[in-house]
PDB file of N, CA and C in Angstrom:
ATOM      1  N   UNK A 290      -3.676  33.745 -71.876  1.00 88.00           N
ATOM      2  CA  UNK A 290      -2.906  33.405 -70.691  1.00 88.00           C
ATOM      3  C   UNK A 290      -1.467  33.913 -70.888  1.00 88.00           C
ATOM      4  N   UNK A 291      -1.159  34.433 -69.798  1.00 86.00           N
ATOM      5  CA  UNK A 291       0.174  34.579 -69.862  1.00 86.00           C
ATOM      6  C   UNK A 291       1.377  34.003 -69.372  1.00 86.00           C
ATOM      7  N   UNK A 292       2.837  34.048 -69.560  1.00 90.00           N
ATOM      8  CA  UNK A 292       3.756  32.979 -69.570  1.00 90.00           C
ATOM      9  C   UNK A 292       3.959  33.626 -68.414  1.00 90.00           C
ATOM     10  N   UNK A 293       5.012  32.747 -67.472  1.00 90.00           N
ATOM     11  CA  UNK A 293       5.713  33.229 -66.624  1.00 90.00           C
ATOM     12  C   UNK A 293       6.801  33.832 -66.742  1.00 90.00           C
ATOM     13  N   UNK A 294       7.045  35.110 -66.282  1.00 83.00           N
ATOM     14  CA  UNK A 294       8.179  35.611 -65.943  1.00 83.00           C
ATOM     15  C   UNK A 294       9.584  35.245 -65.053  1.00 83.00           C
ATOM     16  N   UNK A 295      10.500  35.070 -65.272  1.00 85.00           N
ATOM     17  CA  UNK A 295      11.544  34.462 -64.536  1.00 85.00           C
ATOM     18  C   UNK A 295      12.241  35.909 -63.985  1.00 85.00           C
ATOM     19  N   UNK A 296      13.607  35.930 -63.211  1.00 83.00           N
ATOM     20  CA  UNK A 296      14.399  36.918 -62.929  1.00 83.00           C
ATOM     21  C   UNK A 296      15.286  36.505 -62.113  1.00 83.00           C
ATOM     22  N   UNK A 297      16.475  37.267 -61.749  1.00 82.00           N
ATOM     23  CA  UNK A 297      16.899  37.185 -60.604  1.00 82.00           C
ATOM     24  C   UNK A 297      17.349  38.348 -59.879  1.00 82.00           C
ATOM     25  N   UNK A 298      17.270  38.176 -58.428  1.00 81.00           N
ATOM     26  CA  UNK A 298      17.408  39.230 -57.776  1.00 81.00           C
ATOM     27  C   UNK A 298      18.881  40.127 -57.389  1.00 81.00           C
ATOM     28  N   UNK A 299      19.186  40.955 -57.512  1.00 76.00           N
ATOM     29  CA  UNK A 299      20.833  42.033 -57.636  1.00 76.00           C
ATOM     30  C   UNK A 299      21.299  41.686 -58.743  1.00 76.00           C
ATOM     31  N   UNK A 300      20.941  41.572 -59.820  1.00 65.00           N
ATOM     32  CA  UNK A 300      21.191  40.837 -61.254  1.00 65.00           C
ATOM     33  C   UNK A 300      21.849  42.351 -61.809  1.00 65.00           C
ATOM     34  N   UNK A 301      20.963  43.870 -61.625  1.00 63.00           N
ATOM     35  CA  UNK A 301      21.577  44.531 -61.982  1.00 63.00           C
ATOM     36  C   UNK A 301      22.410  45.668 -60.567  1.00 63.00           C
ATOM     37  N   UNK A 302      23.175  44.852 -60.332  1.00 67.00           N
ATOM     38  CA  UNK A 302      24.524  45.675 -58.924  1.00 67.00           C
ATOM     39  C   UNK A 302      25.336  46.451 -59.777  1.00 67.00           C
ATOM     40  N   UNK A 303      24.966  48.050 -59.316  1.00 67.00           N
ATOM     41  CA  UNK A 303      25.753  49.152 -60.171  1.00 67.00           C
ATOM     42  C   UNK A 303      27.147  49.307 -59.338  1.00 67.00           C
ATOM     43  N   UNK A 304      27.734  50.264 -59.860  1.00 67.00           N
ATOM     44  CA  UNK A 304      28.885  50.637 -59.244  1.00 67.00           C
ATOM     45  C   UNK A 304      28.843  51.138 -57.491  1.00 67.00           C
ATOM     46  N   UNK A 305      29.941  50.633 -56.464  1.00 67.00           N
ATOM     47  CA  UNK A 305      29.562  51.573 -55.401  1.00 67.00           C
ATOM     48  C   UNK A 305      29.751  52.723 -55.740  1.00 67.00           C
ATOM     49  N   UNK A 306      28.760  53.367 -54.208  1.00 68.00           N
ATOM     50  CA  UNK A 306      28.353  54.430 -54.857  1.00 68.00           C
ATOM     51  C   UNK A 306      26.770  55.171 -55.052  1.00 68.00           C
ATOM     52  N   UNK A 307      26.473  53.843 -55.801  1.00 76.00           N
ATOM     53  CA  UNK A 307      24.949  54.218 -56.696  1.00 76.00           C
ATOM     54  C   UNK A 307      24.028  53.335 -56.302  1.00 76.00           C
ATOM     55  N   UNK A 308      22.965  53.986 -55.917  1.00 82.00           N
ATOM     56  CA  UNK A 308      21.713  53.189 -55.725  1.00 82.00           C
ATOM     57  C   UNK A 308      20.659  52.708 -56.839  1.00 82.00           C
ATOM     58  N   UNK A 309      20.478  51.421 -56.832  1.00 86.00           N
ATOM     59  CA  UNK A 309      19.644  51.438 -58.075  1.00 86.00           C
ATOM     60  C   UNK A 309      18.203  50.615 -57.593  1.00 86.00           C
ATOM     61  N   UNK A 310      16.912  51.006 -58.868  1.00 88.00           N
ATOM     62  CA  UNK A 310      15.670  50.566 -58.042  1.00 88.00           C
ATOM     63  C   UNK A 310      15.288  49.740 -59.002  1.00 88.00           C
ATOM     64  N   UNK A 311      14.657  48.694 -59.441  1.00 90.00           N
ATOM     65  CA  UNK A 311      14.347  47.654 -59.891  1.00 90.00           C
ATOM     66  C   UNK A 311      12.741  46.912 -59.769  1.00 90.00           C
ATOM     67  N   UNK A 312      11.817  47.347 -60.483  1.00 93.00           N
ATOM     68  CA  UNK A 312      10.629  47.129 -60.471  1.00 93.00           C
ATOM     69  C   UNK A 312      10.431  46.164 -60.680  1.00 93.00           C
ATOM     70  N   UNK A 313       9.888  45.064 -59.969  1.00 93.00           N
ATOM     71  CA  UNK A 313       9.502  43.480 -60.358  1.00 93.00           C
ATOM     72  C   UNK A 313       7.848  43.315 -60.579  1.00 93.00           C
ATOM     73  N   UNK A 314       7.112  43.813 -60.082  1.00 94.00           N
ATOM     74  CA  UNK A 314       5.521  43.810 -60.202  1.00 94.00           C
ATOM     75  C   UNK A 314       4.707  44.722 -59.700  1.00 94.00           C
ATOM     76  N   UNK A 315       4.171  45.622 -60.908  1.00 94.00           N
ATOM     77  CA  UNK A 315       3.543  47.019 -60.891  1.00 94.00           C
ATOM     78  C   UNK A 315       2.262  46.407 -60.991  1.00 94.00           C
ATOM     79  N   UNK A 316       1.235  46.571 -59.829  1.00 93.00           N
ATOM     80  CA  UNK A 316      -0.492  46.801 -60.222  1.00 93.00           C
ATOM     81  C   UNK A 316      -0.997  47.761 -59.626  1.00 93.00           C
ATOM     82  N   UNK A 317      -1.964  48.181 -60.105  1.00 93.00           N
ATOM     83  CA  UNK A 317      -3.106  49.523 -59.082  1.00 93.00           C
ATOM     84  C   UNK A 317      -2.674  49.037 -57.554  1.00 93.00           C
ATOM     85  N   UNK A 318      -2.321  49.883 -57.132  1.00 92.00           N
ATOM     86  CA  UNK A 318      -2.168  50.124 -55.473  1.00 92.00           C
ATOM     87  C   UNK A 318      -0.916  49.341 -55.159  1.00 92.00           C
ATOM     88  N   UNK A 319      -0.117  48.677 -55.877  1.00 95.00           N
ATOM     89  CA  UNK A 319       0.877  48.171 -55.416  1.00 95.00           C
ATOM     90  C   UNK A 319       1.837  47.728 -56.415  1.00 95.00           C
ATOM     91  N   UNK A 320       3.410  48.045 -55.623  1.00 97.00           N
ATOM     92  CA  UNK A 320       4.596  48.053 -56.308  1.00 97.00           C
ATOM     93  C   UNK A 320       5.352  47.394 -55.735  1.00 97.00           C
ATOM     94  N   UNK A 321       6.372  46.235 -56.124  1.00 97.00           N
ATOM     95  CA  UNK A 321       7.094  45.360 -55.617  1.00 97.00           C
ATOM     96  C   UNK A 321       8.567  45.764 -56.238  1.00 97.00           C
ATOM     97  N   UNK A 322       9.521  46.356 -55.676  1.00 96.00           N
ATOM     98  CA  UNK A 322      10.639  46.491 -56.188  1.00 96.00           C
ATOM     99  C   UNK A 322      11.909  46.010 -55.156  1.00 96.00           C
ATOM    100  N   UNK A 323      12.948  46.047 -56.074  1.00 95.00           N
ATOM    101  CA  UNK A 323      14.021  45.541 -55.623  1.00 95.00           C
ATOM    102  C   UNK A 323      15.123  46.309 -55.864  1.00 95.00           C
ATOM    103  N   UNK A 324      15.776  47.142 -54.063  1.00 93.00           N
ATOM    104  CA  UNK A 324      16.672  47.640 -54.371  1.00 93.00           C
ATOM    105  C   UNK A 324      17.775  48.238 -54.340  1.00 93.00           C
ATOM    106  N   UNK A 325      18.996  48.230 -54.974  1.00 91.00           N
ATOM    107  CA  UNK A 325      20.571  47.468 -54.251  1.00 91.00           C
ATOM    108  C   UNK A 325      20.892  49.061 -53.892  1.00 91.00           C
ATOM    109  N   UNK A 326      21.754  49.046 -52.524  1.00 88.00           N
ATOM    110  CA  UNK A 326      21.481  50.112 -52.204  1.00 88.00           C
ATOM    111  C   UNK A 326      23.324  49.842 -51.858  1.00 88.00           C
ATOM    112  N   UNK A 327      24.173  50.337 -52.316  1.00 86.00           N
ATOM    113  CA  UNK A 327      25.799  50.620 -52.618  1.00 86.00           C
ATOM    114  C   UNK A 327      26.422  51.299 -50.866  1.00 86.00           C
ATOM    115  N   UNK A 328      25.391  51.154 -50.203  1.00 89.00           N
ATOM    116  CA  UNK A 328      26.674  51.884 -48.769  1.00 89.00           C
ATOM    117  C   UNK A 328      25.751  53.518 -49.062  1.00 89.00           C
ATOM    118  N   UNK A 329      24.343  53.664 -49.604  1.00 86.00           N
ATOM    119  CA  UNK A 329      24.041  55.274 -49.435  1.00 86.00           C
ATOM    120  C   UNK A 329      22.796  54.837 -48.634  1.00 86.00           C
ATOM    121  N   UNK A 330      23.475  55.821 -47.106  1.00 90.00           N
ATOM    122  CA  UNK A 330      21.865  55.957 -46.413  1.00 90.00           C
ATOM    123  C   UNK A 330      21.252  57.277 -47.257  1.00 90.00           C
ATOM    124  N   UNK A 331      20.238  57.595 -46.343  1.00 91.00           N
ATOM    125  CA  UNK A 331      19.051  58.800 -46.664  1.00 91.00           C
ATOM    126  C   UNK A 331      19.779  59.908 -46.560  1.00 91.00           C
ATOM    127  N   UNK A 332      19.962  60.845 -47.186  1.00 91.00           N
ATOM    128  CA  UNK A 332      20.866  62.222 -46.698  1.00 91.00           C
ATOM    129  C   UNK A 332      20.254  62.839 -45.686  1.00 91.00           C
ATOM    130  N   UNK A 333      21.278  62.944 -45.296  1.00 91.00           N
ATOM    131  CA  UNK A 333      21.278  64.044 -43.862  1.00 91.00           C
ATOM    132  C   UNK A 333      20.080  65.194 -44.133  1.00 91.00           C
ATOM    133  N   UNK A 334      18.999  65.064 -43.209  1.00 93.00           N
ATOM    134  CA  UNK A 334      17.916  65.406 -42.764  1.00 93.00           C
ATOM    135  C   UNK A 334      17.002  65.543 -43.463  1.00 93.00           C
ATOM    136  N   UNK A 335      17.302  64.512 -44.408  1.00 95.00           N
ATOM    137  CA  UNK A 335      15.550  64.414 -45.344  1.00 95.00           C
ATOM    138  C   UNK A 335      15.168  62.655 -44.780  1.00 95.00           C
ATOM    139  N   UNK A 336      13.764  62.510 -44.847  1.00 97.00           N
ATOM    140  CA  UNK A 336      12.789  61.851 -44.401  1.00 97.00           C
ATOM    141  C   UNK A 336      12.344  61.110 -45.575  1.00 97.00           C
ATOM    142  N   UNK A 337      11.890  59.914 -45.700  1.00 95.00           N
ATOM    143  CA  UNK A 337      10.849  59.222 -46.546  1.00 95.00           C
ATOM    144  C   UNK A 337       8.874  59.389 -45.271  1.00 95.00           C
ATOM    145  N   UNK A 338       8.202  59.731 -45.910  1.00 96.00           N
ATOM    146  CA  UNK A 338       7.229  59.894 -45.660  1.00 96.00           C
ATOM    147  C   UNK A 338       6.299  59.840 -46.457  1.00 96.00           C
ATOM    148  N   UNK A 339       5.348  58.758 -46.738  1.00 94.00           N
ATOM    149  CA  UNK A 339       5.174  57.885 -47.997  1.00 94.00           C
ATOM    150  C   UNK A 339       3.816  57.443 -47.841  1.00 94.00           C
ATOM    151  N   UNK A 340       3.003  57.746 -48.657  1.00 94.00           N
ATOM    152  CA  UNK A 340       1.601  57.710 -48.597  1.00 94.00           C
ATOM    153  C   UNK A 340       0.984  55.986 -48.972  1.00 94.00           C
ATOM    154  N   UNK A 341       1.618  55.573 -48.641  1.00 95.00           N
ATOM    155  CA  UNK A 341       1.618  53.875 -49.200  1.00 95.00           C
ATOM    156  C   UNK A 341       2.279  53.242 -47.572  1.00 95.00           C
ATOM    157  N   UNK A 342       1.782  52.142 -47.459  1.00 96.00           N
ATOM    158  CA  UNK A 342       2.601  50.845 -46.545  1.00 96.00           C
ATOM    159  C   UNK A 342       3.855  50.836 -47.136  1.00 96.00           C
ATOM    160  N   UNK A 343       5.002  50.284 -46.407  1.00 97.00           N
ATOM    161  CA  UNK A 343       5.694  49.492 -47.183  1.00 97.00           C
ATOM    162  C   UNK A 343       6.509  48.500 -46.469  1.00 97.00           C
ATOM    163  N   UNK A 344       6.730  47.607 -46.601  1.00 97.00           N
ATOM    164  CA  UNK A 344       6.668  46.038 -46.364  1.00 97.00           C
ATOM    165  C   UNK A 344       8.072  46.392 -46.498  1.00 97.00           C
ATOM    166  N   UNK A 345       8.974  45.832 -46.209  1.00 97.00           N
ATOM    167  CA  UNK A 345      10.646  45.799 -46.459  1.00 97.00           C
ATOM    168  C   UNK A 345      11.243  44.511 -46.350  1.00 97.00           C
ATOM    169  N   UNK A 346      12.474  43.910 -47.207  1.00 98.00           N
ATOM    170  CA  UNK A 346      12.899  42.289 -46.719  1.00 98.00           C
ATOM    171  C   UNK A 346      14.343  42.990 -46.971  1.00 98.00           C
ATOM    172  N   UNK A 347      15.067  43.075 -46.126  1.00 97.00           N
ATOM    173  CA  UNK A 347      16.629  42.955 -46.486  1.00 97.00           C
ATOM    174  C   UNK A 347      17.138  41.338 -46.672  1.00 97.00           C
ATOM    175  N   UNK A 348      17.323  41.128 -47.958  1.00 95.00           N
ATOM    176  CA  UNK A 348      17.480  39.894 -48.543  1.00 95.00           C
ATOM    177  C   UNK A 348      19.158  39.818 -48.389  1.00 95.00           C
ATOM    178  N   UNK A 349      20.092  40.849 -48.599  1.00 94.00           N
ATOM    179  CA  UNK A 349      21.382  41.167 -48.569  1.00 94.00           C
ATOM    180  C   UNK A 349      21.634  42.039 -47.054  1.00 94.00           C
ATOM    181  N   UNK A 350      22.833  41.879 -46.783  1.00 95.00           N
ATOM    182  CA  UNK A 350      23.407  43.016 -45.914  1.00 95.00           C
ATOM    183  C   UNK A 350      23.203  43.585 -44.645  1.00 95.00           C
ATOM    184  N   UNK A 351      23.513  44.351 -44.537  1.00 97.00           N
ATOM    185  CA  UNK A 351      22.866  44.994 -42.675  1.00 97.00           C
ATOM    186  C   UNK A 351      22.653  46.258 -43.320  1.00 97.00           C
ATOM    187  N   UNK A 352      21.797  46.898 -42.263  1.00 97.00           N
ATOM    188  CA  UNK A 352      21.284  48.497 -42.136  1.00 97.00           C
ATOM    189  C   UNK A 352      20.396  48.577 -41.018  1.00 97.00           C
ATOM    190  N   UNK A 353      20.508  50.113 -40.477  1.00 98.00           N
ATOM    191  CA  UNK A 353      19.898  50.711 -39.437  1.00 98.00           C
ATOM    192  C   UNK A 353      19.037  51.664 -40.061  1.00 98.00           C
ATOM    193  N   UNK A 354      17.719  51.520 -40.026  1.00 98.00           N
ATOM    194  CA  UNK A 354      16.297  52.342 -40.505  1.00 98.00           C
ATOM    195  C   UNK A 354      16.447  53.276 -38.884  1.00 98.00           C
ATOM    196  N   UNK A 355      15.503  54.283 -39.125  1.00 98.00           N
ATOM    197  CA  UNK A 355      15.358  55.217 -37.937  1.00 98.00           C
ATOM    198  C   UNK A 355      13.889  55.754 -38.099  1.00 98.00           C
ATOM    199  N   UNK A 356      13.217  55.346 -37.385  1.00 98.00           N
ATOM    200  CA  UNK A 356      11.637  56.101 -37.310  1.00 98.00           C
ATOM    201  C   UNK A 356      11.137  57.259 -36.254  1.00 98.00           C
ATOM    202  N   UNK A 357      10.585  58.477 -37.140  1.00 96.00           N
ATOM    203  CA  UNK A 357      10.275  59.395 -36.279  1.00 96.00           C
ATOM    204  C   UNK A 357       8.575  59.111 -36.025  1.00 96.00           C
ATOM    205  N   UNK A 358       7.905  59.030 -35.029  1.00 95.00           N
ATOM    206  CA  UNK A 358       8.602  58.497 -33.733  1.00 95.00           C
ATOM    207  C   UNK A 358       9.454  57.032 -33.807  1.00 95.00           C
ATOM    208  N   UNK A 359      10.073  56.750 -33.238  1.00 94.00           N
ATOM    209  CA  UNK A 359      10.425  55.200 -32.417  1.00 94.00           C
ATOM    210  C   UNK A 359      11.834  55.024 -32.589  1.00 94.00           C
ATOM    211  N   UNK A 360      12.665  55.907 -33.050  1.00 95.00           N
ATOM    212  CA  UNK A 360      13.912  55.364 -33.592  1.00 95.00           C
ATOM    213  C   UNK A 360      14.539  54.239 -33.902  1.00 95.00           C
ATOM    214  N   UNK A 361      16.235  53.784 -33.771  1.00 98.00           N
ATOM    215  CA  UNK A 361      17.061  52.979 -34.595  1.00 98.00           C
ATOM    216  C   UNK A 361      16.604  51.773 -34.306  1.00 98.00           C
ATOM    217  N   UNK A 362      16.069  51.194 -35.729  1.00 98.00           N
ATOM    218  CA  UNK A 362      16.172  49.490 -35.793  1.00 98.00           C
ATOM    219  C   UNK A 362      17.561  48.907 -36.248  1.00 98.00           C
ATOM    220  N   UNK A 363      17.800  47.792 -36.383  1.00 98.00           N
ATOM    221  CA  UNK A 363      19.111  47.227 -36.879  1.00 98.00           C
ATOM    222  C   UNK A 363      18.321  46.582 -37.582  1.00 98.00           C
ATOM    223  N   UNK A 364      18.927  46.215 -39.005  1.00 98.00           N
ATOM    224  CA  UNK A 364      18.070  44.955 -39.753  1.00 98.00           C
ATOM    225  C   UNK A 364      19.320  44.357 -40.345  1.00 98.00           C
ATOM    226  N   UNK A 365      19.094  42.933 -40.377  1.00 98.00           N
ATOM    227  CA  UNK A 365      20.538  41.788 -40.838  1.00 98.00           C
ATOM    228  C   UNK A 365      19.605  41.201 -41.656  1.00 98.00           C
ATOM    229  N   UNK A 366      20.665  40.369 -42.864  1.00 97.00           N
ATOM    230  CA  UNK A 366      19.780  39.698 -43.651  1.00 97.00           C
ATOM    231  C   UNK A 366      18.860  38.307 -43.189  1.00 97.00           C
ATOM    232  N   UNK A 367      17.532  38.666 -44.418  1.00 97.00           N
ATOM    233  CA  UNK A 367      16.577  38.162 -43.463  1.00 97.00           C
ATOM    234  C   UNK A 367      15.283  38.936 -43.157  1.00 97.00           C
ATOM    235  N   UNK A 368      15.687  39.781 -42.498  1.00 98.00           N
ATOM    236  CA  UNK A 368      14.563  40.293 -41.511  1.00 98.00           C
ATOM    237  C   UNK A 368      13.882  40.999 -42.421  1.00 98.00           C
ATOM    238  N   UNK A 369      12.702  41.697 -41.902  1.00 98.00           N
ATOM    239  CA  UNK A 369      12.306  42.434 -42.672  1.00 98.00           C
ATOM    240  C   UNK A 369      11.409  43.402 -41.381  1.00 98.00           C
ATOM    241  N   UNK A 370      10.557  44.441 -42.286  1.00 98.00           N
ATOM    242  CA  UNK A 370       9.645  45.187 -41.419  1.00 98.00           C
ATOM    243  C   UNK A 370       8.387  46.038 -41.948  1.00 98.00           C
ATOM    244  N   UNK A 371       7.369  45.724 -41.268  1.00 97.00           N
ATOM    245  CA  UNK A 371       6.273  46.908 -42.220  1.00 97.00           C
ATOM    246  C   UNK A 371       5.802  48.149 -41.666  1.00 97.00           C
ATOM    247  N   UNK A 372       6.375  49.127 -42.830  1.00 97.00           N
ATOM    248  CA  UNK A 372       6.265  50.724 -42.155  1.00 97.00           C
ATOM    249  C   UNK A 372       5.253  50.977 -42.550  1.00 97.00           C
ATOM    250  N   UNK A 373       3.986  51.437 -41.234  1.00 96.00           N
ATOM    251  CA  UNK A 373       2.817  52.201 -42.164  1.00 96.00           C
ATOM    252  C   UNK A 373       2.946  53.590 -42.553  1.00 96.00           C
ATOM    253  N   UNK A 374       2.016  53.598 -43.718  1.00 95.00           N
ATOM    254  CA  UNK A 374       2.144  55.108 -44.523  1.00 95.00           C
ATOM    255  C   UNK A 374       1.924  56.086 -43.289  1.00 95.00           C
ATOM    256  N   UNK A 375       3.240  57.107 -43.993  1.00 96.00           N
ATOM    257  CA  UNK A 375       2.731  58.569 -43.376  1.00 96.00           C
ATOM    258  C   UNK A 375       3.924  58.451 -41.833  1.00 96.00           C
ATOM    259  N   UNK A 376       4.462  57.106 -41.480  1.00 97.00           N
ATOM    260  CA  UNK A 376       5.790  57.051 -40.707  1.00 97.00           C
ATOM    261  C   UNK A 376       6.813  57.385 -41.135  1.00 97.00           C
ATOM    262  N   UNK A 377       7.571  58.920 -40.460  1.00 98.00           N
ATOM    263  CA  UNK A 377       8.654  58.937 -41.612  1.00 98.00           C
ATOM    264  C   UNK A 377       9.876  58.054 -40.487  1.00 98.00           C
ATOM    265  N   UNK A 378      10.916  58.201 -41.836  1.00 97.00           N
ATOM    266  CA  UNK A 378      11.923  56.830 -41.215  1.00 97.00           C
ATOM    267  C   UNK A 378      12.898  57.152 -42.408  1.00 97.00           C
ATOM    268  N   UNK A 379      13.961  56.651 -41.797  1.00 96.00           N
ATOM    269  CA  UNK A 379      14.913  57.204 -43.056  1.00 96.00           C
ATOM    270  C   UNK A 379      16.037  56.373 -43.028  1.00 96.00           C
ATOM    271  N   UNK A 380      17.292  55.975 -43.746  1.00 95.00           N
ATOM    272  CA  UNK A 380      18.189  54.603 -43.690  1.00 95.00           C
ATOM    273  C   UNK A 380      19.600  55.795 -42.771  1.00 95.00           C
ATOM    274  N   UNK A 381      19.946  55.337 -41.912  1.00 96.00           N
ATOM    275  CA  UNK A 381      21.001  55.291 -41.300  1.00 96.00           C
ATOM    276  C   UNK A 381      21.919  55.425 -41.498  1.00 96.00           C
ATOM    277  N   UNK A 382      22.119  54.024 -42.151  1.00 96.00           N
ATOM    278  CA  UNK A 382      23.538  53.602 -42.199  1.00 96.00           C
ATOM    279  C   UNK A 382      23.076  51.935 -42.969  1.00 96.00           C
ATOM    280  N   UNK A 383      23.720  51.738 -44.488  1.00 95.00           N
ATOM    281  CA  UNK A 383      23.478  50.512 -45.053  1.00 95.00           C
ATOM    282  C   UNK A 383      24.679  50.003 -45.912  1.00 95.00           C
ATOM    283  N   UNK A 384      25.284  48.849 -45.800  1.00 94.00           N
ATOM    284  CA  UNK A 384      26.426  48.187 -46.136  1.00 94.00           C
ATOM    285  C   UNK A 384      26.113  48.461 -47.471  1.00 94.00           C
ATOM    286  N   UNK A 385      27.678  47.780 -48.258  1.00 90.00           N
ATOM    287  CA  UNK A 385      27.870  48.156 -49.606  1.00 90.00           C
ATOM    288  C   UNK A 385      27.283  47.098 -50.473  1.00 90.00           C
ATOM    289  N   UNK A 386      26.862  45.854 -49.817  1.00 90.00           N
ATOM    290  CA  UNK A 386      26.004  44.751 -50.688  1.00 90.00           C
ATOM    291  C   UNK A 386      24.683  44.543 -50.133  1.00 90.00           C
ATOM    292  N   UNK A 387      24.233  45.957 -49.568  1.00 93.00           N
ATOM    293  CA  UNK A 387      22.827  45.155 -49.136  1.00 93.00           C
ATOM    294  C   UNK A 387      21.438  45.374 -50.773  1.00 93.00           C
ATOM    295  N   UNK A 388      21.013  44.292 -50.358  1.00 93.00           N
ATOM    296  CA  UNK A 388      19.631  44.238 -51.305  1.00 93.00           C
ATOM    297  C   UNK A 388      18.318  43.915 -50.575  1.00 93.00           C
ATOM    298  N   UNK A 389      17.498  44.958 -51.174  1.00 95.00           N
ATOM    299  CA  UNK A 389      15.938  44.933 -49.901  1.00 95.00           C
ATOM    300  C   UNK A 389      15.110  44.475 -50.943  1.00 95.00           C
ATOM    301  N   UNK A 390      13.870  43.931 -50.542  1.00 97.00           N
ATOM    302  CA  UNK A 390      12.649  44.056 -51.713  1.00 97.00           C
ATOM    303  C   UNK A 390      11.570  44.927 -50.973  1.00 97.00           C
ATOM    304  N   UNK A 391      11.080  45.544 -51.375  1.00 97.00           N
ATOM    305  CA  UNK A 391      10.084  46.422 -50.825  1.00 97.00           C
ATOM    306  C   UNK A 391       8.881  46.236 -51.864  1.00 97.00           C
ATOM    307  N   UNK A 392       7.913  46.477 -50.811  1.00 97.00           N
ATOM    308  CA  UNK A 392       6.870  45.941 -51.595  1.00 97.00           C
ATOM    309  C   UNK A 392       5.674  47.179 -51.239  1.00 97.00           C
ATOM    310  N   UNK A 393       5.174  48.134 -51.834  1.00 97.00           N
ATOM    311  CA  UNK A 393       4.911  49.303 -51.352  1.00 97.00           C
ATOM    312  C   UNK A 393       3.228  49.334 -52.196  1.00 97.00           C
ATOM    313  N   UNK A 394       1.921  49.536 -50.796  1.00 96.00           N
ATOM    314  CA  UNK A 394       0.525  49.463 -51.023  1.00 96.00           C
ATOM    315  C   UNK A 394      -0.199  49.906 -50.626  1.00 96.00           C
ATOM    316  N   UNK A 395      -1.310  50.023 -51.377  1.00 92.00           N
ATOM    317  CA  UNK A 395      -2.327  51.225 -50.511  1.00 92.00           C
ATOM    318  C   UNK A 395      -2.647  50.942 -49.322  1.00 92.00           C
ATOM    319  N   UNK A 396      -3.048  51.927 -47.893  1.00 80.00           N
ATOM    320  CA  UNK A 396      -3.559  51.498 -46.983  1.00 80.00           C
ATOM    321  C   UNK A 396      -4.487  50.583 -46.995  1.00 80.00           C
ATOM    322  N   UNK A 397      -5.431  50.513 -48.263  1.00 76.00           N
ATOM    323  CA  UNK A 397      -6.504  50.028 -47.951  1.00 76.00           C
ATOM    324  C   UNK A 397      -6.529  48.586 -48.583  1.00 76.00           C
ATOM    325  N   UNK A 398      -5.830  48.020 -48.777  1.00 68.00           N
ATOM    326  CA  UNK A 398      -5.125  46.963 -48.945  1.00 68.00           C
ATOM    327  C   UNK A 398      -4.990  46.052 -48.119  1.00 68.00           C
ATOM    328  N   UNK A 399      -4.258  46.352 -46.726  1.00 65.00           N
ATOM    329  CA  UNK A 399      -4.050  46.329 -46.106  1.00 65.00           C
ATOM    330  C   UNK A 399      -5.157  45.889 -44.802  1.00 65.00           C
ATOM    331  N   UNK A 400      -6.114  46.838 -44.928  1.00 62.00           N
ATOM    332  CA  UNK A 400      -7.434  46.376 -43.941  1.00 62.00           C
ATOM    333  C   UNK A 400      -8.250  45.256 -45.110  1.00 62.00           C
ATOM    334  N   UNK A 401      -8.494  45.213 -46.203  1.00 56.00           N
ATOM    335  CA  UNK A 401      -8.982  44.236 -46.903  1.00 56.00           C
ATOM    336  C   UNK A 401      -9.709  42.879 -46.322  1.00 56.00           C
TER     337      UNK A 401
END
C-alpha cells in the first residue's frame, strides 16, 4: 500500500516572465498538471492542438482562451472548461498570478 502524497498548489511561482509546468498525477492516458503561467499568452500565431481532452480549472487569475472555431472565452478564478482533442485554442491574454490545473486524457476516457 501506498502512503499519501501531500502538496501544495503555486508552491513552485518562478520569476515573471516564466511559465512553469508542474506534474501532480501521471497514469496511462492521463496527466494532471499544474500550471503558473507569469502574464505569457500563446505566441503570436501558434495554436495548441492536442490529441488528448483537456479539462482546465483556473484556480488563480483571469485569462482569455480563443478557439478556432468559436473564439474569445474570458475565464476568472474558478471557472474552468473542457477542450476536446484536436480543438485548437490558444491563451490570449493571462494575468501575472494566474494558476490553472489541467488535467489532460485520452478521448476514450472520456466516452467510458
Amino acid at each position: 500500500m501506498q502512503a499519501p502524497v501531500k502538496g501544495r498548489l503555486a508552491a513552485g511561482l518562478g520569476p515573471a516572465g516564466e511559465e512553469t509546468f508542474h506534474p501532480l498525477v501521471e497514469r496511462p492516458g492521463l496527466l494532471l498538471e499544474e500550471i503558473v503561467s507569469r502574464g505569457q499568452p500563446t505566441p503570436e500565431g501558434e495554436w495548441y492542438d492536442q490529441e488528448r481532452d483537456e479539462w482546465v480549472l483556473l484556480a488563480k487569475g483571469r485569462a482569455t482562451l480563443v478557439f478556432d472555431p468559436g473564439g474569445p472565452m474570458e475565464l476568472e478564478t474558478g471557472e474552468h472548461v473542457l477542450i476536446p482533442a484536436r480543438l485548437r485554442h490558444r491563451v490570449e491574454r493571462v494575468s501575472v498570478d494566474a494558476v490553472w490545473l489541467a488535467l489532460h486524457f485520452d478521448p476514450a476516457l472520456r466516452d467510458s
